[in-house]
mmCIF file of C-alpha atoms in Angstrom:
data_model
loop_
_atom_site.group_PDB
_atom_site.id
_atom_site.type_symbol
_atom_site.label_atom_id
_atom_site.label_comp_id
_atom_site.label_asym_id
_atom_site.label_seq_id
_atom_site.Cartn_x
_atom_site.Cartn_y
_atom_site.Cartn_z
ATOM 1 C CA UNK A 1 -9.163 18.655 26.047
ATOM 2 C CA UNK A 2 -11.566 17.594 23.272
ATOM 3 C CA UNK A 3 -11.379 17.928 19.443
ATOM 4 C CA UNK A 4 -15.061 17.062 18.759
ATOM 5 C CA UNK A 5 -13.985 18.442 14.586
ATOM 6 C CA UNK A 6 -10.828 16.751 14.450
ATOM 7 C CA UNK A 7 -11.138 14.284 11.327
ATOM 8 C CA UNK A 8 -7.383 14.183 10.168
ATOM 9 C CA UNK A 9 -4.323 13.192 12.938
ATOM 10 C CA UNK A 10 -0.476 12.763 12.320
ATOM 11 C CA UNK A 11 1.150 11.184 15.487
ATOM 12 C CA UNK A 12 4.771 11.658 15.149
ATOM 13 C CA UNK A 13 5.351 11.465 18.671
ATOM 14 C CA UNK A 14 2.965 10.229 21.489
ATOM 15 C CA UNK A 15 -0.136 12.625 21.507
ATOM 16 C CA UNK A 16 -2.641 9.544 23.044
ATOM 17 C CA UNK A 17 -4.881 11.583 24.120
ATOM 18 C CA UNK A 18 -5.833 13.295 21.121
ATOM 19 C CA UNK A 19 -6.824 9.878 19.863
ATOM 20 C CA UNK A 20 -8.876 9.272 22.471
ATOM 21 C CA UNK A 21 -10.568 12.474 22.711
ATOM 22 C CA UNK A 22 -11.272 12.971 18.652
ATOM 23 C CA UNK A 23 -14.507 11.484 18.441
ATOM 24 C CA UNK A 24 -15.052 11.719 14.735
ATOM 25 C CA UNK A 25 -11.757 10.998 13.307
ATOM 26 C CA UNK A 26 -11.611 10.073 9.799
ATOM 27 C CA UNK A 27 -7.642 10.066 8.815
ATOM 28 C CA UNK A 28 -4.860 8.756 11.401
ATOM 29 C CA UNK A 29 -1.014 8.517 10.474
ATOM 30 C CA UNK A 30 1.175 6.376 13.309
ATOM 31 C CA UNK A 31 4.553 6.129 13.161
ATOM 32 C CA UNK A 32 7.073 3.661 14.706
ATOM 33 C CA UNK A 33 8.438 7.040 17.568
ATOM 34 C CA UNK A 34 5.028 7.325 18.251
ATOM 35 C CA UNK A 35 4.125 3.569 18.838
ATOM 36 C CA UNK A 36 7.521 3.011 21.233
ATOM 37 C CA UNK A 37 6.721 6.171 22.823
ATOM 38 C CA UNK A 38 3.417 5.133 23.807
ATOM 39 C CA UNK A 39 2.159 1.842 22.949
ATOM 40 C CA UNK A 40 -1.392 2.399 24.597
ATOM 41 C CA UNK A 41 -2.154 4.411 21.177
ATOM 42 C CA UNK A 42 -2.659 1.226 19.913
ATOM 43 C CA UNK A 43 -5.488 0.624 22.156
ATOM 44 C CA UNK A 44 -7.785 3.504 20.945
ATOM 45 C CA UNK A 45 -9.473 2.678 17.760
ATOM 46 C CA UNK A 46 -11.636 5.184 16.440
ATOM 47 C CA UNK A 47 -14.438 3.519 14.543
ATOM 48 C CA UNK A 48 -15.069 6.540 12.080
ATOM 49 C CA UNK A 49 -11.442 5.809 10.999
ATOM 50 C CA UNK A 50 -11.098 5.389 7.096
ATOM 51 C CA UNK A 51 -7.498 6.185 6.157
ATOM 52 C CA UNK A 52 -5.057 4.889 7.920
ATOM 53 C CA UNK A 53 -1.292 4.865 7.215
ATOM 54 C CA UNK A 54 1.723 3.369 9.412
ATOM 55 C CA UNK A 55 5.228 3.934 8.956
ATOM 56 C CA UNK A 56 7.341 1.900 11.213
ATOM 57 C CA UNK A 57 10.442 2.207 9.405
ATOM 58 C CA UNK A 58 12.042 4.971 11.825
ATOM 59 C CA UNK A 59 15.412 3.803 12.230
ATOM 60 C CA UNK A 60 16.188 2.042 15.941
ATOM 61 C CA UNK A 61 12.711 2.496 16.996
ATOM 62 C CA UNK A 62 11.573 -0.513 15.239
ATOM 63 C CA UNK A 63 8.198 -2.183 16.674
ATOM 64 C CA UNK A 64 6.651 -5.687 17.707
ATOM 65 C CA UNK A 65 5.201 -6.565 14.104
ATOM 66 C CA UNK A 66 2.759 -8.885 16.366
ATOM 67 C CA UNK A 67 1.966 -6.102 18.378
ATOM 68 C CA UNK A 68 1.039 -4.638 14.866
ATOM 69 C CA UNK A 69 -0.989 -7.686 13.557
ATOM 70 C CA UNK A 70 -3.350 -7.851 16.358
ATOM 71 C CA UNK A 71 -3.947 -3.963 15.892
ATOM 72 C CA UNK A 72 -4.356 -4.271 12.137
ATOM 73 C CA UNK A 73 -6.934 -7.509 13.244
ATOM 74 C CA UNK A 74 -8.985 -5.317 15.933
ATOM 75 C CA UNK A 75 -8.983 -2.255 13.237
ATOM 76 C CA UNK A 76 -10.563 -4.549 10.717
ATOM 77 C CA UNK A 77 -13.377 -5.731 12.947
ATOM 78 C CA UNK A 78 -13.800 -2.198 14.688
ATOM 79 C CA UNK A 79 -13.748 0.357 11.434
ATOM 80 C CA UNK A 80 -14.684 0.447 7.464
ATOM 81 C CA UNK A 81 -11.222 1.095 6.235
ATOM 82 C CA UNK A 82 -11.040 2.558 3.047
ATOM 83 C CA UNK A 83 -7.785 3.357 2.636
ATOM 84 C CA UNK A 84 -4.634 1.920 4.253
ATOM 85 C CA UNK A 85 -0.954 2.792 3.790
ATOM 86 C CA UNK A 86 2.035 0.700 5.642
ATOM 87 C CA UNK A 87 5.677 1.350 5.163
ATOM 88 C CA UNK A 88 7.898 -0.819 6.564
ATOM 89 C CA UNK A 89 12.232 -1.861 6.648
ATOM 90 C CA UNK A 90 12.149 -5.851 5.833
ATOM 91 C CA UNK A 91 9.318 -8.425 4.797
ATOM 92 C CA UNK A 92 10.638 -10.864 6.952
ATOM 93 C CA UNK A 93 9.969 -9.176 9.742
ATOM 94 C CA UNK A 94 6.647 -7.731 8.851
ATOM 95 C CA UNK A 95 5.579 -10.982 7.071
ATOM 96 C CA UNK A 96 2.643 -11.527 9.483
ATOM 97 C CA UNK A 97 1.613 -7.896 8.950
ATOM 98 C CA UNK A 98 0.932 -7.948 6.044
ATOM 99 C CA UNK A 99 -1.343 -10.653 6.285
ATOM 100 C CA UNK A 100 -3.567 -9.057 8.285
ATOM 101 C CA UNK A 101 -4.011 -7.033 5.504
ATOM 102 C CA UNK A 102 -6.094 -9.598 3.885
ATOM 103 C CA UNK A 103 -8.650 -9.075 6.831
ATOM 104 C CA UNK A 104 -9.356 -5.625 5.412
ATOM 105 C CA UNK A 105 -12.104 -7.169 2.673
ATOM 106 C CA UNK A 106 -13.770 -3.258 1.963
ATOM 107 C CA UNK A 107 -10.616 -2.105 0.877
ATOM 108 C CA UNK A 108 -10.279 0.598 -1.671
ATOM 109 C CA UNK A 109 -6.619 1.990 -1.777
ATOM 110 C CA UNK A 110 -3.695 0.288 -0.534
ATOM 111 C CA UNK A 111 0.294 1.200 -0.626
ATOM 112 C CA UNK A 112 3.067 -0.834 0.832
ATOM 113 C CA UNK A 113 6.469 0.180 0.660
ATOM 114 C CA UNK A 114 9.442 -1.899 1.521
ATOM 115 C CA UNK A 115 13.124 -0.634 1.828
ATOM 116 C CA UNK A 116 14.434 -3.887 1.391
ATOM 117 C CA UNK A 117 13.801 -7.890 1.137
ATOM 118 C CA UNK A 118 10.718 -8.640 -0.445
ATOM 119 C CA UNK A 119 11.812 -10.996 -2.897
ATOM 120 C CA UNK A 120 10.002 -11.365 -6.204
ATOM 121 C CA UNK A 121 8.478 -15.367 -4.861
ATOM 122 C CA UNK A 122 6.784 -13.396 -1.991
ATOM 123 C CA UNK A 123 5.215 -10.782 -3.772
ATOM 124 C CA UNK A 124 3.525 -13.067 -6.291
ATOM 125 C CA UNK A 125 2.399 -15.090 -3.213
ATOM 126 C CA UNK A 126 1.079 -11.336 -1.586
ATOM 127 C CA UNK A 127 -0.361 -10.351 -4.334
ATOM 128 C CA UNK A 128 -2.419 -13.403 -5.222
ATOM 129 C CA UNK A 129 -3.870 -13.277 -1.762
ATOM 130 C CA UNK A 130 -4.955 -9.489 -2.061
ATOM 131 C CA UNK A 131 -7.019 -10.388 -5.163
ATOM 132 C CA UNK A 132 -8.792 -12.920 -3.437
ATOM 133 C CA UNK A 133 -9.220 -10.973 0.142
ATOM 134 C CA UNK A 134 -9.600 -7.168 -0.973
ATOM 135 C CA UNK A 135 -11.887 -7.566 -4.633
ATOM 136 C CA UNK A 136 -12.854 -4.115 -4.030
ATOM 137 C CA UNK A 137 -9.488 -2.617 -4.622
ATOM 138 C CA UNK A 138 -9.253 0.773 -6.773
ATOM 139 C CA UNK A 139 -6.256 1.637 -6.277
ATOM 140 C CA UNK A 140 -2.616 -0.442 -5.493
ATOM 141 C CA UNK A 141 0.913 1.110 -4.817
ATOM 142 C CA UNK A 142 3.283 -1.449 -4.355
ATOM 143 C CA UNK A 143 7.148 0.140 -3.789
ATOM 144 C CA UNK A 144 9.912 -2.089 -3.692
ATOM 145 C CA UNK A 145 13.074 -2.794 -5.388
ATOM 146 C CA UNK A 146 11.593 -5.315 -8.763
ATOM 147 C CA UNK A 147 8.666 -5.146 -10.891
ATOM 148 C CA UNK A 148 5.782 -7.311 -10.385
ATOM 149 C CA UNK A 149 6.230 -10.388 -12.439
ATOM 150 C CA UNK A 150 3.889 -11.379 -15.532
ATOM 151 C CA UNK A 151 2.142 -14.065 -13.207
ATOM 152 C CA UNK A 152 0.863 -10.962 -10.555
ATOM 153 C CA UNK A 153 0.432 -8.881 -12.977
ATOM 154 C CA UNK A 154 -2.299 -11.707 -15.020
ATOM 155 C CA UNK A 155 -4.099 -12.531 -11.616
ATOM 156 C CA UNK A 156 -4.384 -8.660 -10.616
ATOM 157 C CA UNK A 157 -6.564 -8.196 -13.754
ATOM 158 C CA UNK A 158 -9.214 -10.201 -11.777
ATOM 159 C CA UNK A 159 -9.493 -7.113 -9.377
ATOM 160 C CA UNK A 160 -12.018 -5.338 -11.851
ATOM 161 C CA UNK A 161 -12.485 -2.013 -10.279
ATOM 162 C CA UNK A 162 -8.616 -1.330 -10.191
ATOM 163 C CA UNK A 163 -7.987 1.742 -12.034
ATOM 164 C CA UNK A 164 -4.588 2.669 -10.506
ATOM 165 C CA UNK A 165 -1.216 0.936 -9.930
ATOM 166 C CA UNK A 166 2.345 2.080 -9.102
ATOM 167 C CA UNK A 167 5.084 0.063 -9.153
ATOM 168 C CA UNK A 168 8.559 -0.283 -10.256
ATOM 169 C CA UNK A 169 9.565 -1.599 -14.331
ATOM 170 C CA UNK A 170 13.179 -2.311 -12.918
ATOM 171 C CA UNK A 171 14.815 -4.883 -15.227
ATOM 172 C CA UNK A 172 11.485 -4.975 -17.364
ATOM 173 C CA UNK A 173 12.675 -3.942 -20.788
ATOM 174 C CA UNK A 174 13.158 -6.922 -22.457
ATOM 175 C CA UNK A 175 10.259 -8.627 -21.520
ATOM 176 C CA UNK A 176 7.725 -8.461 -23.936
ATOM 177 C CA UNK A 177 5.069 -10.854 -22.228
ATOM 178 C CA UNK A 178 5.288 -8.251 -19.469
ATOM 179 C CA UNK A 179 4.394 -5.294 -21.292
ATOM 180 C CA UNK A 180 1.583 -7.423 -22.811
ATOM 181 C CA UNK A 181 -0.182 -7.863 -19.414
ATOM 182 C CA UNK A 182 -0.065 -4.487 -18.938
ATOM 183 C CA UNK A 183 -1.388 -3.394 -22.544
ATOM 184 C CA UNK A 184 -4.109 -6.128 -22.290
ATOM 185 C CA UNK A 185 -4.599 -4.580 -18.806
ATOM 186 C CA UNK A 186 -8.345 -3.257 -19.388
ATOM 187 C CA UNK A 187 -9.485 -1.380 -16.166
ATOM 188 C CA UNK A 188 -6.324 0.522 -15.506
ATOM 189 C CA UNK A 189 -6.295 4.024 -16.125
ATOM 190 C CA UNK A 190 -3.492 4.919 -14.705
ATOM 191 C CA UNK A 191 -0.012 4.221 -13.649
ATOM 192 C CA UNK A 192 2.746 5.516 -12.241
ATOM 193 C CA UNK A 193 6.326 3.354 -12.345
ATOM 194 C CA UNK A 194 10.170 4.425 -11.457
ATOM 195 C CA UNK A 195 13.075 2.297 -11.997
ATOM 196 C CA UNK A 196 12.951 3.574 -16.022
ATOM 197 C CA UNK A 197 15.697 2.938 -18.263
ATOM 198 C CA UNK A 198 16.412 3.776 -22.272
ATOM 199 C CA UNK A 199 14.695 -0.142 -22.739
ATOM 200 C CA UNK A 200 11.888 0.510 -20.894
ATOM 201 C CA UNK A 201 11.206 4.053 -22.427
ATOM 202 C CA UNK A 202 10.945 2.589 -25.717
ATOM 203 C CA UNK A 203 8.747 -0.107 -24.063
ATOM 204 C CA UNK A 204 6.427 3.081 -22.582
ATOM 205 C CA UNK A 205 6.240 4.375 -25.941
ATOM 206 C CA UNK A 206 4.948 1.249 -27.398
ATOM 207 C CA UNK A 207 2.481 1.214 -24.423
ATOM 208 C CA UNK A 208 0.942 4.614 -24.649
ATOM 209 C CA UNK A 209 0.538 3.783 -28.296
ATOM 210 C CA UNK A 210 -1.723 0.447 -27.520
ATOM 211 C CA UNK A 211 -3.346 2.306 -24.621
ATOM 212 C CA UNK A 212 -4.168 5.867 -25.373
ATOM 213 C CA UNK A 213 -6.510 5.566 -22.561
ATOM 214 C CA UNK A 214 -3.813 5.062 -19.681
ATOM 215 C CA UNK A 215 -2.055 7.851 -18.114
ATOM 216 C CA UNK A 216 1.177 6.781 -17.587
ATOM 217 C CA UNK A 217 3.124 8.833 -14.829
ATOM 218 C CA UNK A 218 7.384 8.710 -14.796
ATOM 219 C CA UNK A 219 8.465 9.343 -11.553
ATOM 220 C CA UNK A 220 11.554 8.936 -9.362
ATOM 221 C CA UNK A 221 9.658 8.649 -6.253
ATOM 222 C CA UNK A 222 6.186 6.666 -5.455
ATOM 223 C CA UNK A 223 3.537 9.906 -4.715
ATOM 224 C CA UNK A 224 0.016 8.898 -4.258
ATOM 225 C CA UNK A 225 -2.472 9.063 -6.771
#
């Protein structure tokens, strides 16, 4: 069967050959049942795609993150992705994934959420890359268990069209050169943090005083923008 209109696809479970029979699809969601189910859906790579999001974080069904790398690698060459999503259990693991997500140099929206074990030394070394490999960037979700330090937070103000961030102010009241960087923060428009506490309100006060300009968004859960 064909699905010549088909632009948007969830796989849940295997379905490969929708993939391979949706010749104009724009939006493609993979999870890790879906992969282990059928890994040949890695092989079909539509090159309209421009959203993609992968959540391999489905329990036992956990999958080769260099089976993931190489896809992420052929996707890059193959399509203009605009947006990419990945949500994943440990950084360890996925280290090399990530990566590849460096290769992605058009980028304009990216969210990563980790479960656990992304310590606070590897996202400052993530995030430096990213400015450097994706200068594009418009948007940046970044969902994991600590804030991003005041060093990420000065070298992602070289990424001059971001205009949206999300990530968490855990342990971030006290910290007054943090809420600087973010004040002094020029392009954003918006964010959108968890992790608050009765420091960090006052904090967010103090903010939306500096920056009438910035919408900033309280929520318990990371929602895209």
């Amino acid at each position: 069967m064909q699905y010549p209109r088909l632009k948007k696809l969830s796989l849940l479970t295997s379905a490969p050959s929708i993939l391979q029979n949706a010749p104009i699809l724009e939006e493609l969601k993979m999870t890790s049942n879906a992969i282990k189910a059928n890994p040949a859906i890695l092989d079909t790579i539509p090159s309209t795609l421009k959203k993609l999001k992968l959540k391999l974080e489905d329990g036992r069904n956990h999958v080769d993150p260099n089976t993931i790398e190489r896809y992420l690698g052929r996707v890059a060459q193959q399509c203009q992705i605009q947006e990419l999503t990945i949500h994943v259990d440990m950084f360890v693991a996925f280290e090399n994934v990530l990566q590849a997500v460096y290769r992605f140099s058009m980028l304009q929206r990216l969210m990563l959420k980790f479960r656990r074990d992304w310590q606070p030394y590897q996202t400052e070394r993530f995030l430096e890359g990213l400015v450097n490999a994706c200068p594009h960037l418009s948007s940046l979700g970044i969902d994991c268990n600590h804030a991003p330090s005041t060093y990420s937070m000065n070298a992602l103000k070289r990424l001059v069209h971001l205009k949206e961030f999300a990530f968490s102010i855990k342990d971030m009241g006290p910290y007054d050169s943090f809420w600087h960087e973010l004040r002094t923060f020029s392009q954003l428009k918006c964010i959108r943090v968890r992790d608050e506490d009765p420091i960090t309100k006052f904090q967010i006060r103090q903010l939306k005083k500096h920056r009438p300009d910035m919408n900033v968004i309280i929520d318990g859960w990371y929602q895209p923008f």
